[in-house]
mmCIF file with all atom_site columns, C-alpha atoms in Angstrom:
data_model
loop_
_atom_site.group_PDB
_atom_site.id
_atom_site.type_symbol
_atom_site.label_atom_id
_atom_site.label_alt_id
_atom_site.label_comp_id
_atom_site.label_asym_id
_atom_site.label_entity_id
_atom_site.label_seq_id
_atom_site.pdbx_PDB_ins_code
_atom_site.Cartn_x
_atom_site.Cartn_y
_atom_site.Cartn_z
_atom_site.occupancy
_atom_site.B_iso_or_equiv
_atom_site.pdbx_formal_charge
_atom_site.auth_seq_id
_atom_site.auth_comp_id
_atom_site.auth_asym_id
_atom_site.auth_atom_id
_atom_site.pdbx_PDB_model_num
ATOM 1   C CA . UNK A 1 1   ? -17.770 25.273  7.889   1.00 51.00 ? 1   UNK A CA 1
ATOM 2   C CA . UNK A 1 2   ? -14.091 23.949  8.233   1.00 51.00 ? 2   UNK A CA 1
ATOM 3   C CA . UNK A 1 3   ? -12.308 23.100  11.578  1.00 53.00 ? 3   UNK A CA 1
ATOM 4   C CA . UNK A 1 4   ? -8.867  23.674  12.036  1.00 53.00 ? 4   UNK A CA 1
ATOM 5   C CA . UNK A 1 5   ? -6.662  22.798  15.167  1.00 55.00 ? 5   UNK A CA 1
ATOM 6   C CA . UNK A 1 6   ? -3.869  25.658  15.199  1.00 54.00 ? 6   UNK A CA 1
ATOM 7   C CA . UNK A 1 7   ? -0.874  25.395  17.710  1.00 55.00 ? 7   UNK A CA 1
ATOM 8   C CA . UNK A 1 8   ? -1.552  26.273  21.717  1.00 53.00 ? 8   UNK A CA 1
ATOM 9   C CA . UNK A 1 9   ? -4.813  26.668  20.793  1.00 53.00 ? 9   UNK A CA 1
ATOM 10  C CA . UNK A 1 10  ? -8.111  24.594  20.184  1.00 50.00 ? 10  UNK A CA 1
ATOM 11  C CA . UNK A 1 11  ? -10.475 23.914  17.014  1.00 51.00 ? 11  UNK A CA 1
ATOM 12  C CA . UNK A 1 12  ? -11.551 26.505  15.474  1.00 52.00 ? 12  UNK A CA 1
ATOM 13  C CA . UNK A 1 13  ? -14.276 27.040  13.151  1.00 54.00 ? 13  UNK A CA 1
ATOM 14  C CA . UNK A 1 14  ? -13.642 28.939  10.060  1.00 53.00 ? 14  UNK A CA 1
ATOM 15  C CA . UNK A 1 15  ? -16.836 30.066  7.739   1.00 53.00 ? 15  UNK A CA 1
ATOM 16  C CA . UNK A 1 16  ? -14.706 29.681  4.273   1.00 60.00 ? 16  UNK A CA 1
ATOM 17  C CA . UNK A 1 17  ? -12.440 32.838  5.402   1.00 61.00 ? 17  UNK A CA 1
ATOM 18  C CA . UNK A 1 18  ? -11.322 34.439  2.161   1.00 63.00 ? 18  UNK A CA 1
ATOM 19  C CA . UNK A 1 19  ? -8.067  35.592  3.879   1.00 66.00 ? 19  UNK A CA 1
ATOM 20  C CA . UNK A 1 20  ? -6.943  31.808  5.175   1.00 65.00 ? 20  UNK A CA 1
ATOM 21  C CA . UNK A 1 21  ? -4.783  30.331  2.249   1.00 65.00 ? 21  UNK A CA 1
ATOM 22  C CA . UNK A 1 22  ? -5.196  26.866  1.042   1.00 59.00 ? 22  UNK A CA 1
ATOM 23  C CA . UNK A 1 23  ? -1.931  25.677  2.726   1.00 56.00 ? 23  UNK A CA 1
ATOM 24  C CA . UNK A 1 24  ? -3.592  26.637  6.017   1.00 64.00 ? 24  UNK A CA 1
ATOM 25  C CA . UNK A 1 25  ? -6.636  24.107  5.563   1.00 73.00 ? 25  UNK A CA 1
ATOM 26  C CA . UNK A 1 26  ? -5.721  20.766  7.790   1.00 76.00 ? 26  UNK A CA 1
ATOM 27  C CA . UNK A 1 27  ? -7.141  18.357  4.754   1.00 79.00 ? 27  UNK A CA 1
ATOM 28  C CA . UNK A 1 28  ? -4.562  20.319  2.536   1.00 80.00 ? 28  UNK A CA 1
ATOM 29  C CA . UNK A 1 29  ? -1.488  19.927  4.835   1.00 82.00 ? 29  UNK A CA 1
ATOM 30  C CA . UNK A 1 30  ? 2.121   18.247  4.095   1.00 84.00 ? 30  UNK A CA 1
ATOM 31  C CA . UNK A 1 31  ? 0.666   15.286  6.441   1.00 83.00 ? 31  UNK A CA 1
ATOM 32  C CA . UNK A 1 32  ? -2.731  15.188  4.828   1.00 84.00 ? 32  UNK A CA 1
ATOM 33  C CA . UNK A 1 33  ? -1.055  14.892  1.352   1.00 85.00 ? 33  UNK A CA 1
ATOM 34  C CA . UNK A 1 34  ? 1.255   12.410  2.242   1.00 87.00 ? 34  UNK A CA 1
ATOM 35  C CA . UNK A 1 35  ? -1.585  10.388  3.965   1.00 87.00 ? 35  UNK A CA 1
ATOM 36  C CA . UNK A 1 36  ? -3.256  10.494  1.224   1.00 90.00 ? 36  UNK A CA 1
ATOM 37  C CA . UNK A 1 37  ? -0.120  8.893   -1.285  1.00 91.00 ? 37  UNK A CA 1
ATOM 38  C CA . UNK A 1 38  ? 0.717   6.743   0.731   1.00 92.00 ? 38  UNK A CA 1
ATOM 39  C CA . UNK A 1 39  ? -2.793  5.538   1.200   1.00 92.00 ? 39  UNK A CA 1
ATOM 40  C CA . UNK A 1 40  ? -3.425  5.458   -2.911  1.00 94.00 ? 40  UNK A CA 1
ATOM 41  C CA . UNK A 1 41  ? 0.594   3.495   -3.016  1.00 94.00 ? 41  UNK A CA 1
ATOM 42  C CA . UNK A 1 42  ? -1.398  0.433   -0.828  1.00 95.00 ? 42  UNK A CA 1
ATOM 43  C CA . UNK A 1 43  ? -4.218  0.527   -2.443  1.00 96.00 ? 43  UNK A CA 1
ATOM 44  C CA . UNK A 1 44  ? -2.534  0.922   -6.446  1.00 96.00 ? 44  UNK A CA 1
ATOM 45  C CA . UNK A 1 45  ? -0.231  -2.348  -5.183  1.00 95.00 ? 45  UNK A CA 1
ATOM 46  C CA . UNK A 1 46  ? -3.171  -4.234  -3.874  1.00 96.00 ? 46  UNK A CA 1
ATOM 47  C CA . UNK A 1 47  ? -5.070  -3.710  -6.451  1.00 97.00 ? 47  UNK A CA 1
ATOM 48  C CA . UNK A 1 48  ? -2.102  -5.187  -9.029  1.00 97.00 ? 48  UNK A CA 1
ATOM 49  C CA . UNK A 1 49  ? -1.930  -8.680  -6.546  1.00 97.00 ? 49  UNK A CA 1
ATOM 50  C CA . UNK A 1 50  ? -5.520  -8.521  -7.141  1.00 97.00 ? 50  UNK A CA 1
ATOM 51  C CA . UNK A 1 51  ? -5.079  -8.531  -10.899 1.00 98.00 ? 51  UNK A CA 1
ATOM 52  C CA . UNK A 1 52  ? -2.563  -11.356 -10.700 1.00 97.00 ? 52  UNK A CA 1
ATOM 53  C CA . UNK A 1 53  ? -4.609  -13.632 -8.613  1.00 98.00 ? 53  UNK A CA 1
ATOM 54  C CA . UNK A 1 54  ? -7.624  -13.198 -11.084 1.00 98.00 ? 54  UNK A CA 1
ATOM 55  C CA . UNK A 1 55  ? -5.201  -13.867 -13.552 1.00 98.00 ? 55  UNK A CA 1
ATOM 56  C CA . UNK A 1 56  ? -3.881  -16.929 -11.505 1.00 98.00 ? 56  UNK A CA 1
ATOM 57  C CA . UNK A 1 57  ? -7.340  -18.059 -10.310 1.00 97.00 ? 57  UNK A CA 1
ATOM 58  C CA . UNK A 1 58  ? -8.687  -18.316 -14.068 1.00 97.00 ? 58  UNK A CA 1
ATOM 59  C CA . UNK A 1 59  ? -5.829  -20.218 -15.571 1.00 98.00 ? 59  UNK A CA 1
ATOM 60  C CA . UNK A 1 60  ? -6.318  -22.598 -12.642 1.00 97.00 ? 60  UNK A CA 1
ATOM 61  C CA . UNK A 1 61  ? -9.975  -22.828 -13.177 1.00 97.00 ? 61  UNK A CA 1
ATOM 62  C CA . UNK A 1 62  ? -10.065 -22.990 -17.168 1.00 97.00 ? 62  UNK A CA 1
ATOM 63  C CA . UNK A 1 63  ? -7.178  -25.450 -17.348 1.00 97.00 ? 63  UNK A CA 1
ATOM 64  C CA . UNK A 1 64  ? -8.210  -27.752 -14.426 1.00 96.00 ? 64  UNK A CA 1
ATOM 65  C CA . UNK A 1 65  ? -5.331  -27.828 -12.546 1.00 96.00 ? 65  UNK A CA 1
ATOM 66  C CA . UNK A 1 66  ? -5.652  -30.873 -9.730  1.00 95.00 ? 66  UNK A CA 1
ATOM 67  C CA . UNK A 1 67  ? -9.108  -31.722 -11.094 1.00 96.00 ? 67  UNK A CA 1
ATOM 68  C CA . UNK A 1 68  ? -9.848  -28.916 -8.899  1.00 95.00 ? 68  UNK A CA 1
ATOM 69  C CA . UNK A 1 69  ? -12.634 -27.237 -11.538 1.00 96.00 ? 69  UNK A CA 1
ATOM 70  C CA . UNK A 1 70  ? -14.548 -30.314 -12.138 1.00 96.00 ? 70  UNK A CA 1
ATOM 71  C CA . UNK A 1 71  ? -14.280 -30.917 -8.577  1.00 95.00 ? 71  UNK A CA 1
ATOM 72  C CA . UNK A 1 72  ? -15.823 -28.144 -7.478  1.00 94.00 ? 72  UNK A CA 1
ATOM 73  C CA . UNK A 1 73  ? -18.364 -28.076 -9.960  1.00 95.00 ? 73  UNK A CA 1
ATOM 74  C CA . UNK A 1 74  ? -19.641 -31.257 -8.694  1.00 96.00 ? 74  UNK A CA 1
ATOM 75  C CA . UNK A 1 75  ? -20.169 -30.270 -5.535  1.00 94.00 ? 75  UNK A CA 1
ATOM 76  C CA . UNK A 1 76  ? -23.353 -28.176 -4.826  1.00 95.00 ? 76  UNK A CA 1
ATOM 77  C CA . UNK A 1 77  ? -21.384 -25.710 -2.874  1.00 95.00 ? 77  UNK A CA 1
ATOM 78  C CA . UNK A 1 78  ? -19.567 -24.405 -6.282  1.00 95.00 ? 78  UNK A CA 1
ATOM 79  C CA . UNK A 1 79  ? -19.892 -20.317 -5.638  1.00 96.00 ? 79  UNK A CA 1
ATOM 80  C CA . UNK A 1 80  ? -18.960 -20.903 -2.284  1.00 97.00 ? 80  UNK A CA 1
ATOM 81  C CA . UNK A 1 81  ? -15.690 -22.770 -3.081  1.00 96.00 ? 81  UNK A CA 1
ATOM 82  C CA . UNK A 1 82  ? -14.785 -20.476 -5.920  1.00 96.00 ? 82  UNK A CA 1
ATOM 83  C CA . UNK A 1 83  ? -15.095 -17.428 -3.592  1.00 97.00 ? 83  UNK A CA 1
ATOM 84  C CA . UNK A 1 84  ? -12.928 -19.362 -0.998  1.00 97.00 ? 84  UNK A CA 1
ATOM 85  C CA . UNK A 1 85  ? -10.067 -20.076 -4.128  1.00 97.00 ? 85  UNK A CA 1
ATOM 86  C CA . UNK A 1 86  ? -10.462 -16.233 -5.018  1.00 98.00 ? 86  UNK A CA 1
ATOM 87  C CA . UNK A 1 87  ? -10.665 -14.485 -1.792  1.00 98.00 ? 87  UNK A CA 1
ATOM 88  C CA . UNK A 1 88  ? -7.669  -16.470 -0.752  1.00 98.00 ? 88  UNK A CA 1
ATOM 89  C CA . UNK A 1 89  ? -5.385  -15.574 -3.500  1.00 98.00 ? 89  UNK A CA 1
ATOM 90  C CA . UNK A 1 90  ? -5.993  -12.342 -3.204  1.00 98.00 ? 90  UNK A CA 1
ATOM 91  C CA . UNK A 1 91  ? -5.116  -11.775 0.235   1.00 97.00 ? 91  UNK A CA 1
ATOM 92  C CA . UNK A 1 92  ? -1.696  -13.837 -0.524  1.00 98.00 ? 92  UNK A CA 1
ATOM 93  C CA . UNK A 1 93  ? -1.284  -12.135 -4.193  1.00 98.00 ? 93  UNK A CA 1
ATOM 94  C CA . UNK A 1 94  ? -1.998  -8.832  -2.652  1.00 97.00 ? 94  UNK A CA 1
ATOM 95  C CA . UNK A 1 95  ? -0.082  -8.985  0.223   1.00 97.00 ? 95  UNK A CA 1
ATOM 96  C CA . UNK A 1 96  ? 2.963   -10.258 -1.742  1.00 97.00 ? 96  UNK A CA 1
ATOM 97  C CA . UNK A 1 97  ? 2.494   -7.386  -4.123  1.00 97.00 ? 97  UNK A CA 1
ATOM 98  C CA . UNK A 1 98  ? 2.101   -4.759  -1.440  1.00 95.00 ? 98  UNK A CA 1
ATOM 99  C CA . UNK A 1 99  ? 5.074   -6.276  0.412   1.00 95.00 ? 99  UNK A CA 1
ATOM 100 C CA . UNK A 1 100 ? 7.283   -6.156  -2.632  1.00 94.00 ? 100 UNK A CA 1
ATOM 101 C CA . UNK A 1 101 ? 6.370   -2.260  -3.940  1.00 92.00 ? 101 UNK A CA 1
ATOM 102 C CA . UNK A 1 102 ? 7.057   -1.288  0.102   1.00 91.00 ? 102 UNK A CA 1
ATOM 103 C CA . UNK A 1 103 ? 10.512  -3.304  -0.279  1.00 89.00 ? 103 UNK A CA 1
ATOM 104 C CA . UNK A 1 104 ? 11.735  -1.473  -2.932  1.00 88.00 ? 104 UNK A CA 1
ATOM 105 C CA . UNK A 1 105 ? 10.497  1.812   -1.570  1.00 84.00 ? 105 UNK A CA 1
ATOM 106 C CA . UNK A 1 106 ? 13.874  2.103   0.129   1.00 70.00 ? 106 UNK A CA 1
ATOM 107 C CA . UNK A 1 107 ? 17.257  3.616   -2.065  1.00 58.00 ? 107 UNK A CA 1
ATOM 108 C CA . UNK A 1 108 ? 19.484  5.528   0.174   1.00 53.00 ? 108 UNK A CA 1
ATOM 109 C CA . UNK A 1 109 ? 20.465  2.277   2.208   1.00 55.00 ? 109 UNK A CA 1
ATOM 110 C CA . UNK A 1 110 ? 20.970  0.430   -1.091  1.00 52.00 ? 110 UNK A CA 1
ATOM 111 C CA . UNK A 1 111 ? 23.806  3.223   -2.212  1.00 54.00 ? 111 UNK A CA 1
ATOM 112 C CA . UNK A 1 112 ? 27.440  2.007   -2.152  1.00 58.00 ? 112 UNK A CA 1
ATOM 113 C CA . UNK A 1 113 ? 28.488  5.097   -1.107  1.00 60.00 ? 113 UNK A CA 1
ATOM 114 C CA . UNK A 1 114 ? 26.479  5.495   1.946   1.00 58.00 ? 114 UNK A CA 1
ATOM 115 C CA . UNK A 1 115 ? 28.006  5.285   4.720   1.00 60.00 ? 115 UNK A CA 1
ATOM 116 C CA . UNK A 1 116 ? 26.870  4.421   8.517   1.00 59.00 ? 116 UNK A CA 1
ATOM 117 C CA . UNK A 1 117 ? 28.260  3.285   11.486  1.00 59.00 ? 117 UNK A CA 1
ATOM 118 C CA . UNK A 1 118 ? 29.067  -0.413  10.195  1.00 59.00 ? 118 UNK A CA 1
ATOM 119 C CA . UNK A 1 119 ? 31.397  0.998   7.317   1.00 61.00 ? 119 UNK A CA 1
ATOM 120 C CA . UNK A 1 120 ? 33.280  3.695   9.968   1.00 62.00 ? 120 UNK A CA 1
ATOM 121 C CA . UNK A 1 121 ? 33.919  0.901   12.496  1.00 63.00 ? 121 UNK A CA 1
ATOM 122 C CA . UNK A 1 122 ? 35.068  -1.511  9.793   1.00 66.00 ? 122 UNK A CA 1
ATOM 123 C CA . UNK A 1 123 ? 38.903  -2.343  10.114  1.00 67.00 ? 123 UNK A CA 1
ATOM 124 C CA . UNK A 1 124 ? 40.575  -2.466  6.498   1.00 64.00 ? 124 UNK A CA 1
ATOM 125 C CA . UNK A 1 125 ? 43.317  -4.732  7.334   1.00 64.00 ? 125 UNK A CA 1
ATOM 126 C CA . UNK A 1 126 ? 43.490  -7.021  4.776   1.00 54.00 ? 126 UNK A CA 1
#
């Protein structure tokens, strides 16, 4: 059974009708598929601040930056403090990384030869 919402009109139920194309189907619409990218783009740079804070969060840990690994392993609350180190680098790797691939998502505004209203209001008196 599928629901679809068509215009002016309500859900619908549709019992795998051979005559409805794919395209028709509301999980296999232009929104749906762009939901869906932009969705896997957040989670694909997430997932590469993740890497680098693993990364990050090793080296820190193996070469005992601060004292900060002997520290912590004196201390009975060891797992506890290493999820702390981990959980917090991600969300600050992860965030950076996701920041940075939505920064450079942009290309028309970076063009030279785009023009707006700043560039037709600009005086060229010099």
């Amino acid at each position: 059974m599928v629901l679809t919402l068509n215009k002016g009109q309500g859900m619908e139920q549709h019992y795998n009708d051979p005559d409805r194309s794919p395209e028709q189907d509301i999980r296999n619409s232009k929104a749906a598929r762009e939901a869906r990218s932009i969705v896997r783009f957040m989670i694909e740079h997430t997932a590469y601040g993740g890497f680098g804070a693993l990364v990050f969060g090793g080296l820190v840990l193996y070469f005992d930056i601060g004292g900060i690994y002997s520290l912590a392993m004196a201390s009975r609350d060891a797992p506890i403090f290493v999820f702390l180190l981990f959980f917090g680098l991600f969300v600050t790797f992860g965030g950076i990384s996701l920041g940075i691939g939505i920064m450079t998502l942009g290309g028309f505004s970076d063009d030279d030869r785009y023009r707006d209203e700043r560039s037709r209001n600009q005086r060229h008196d010099d």
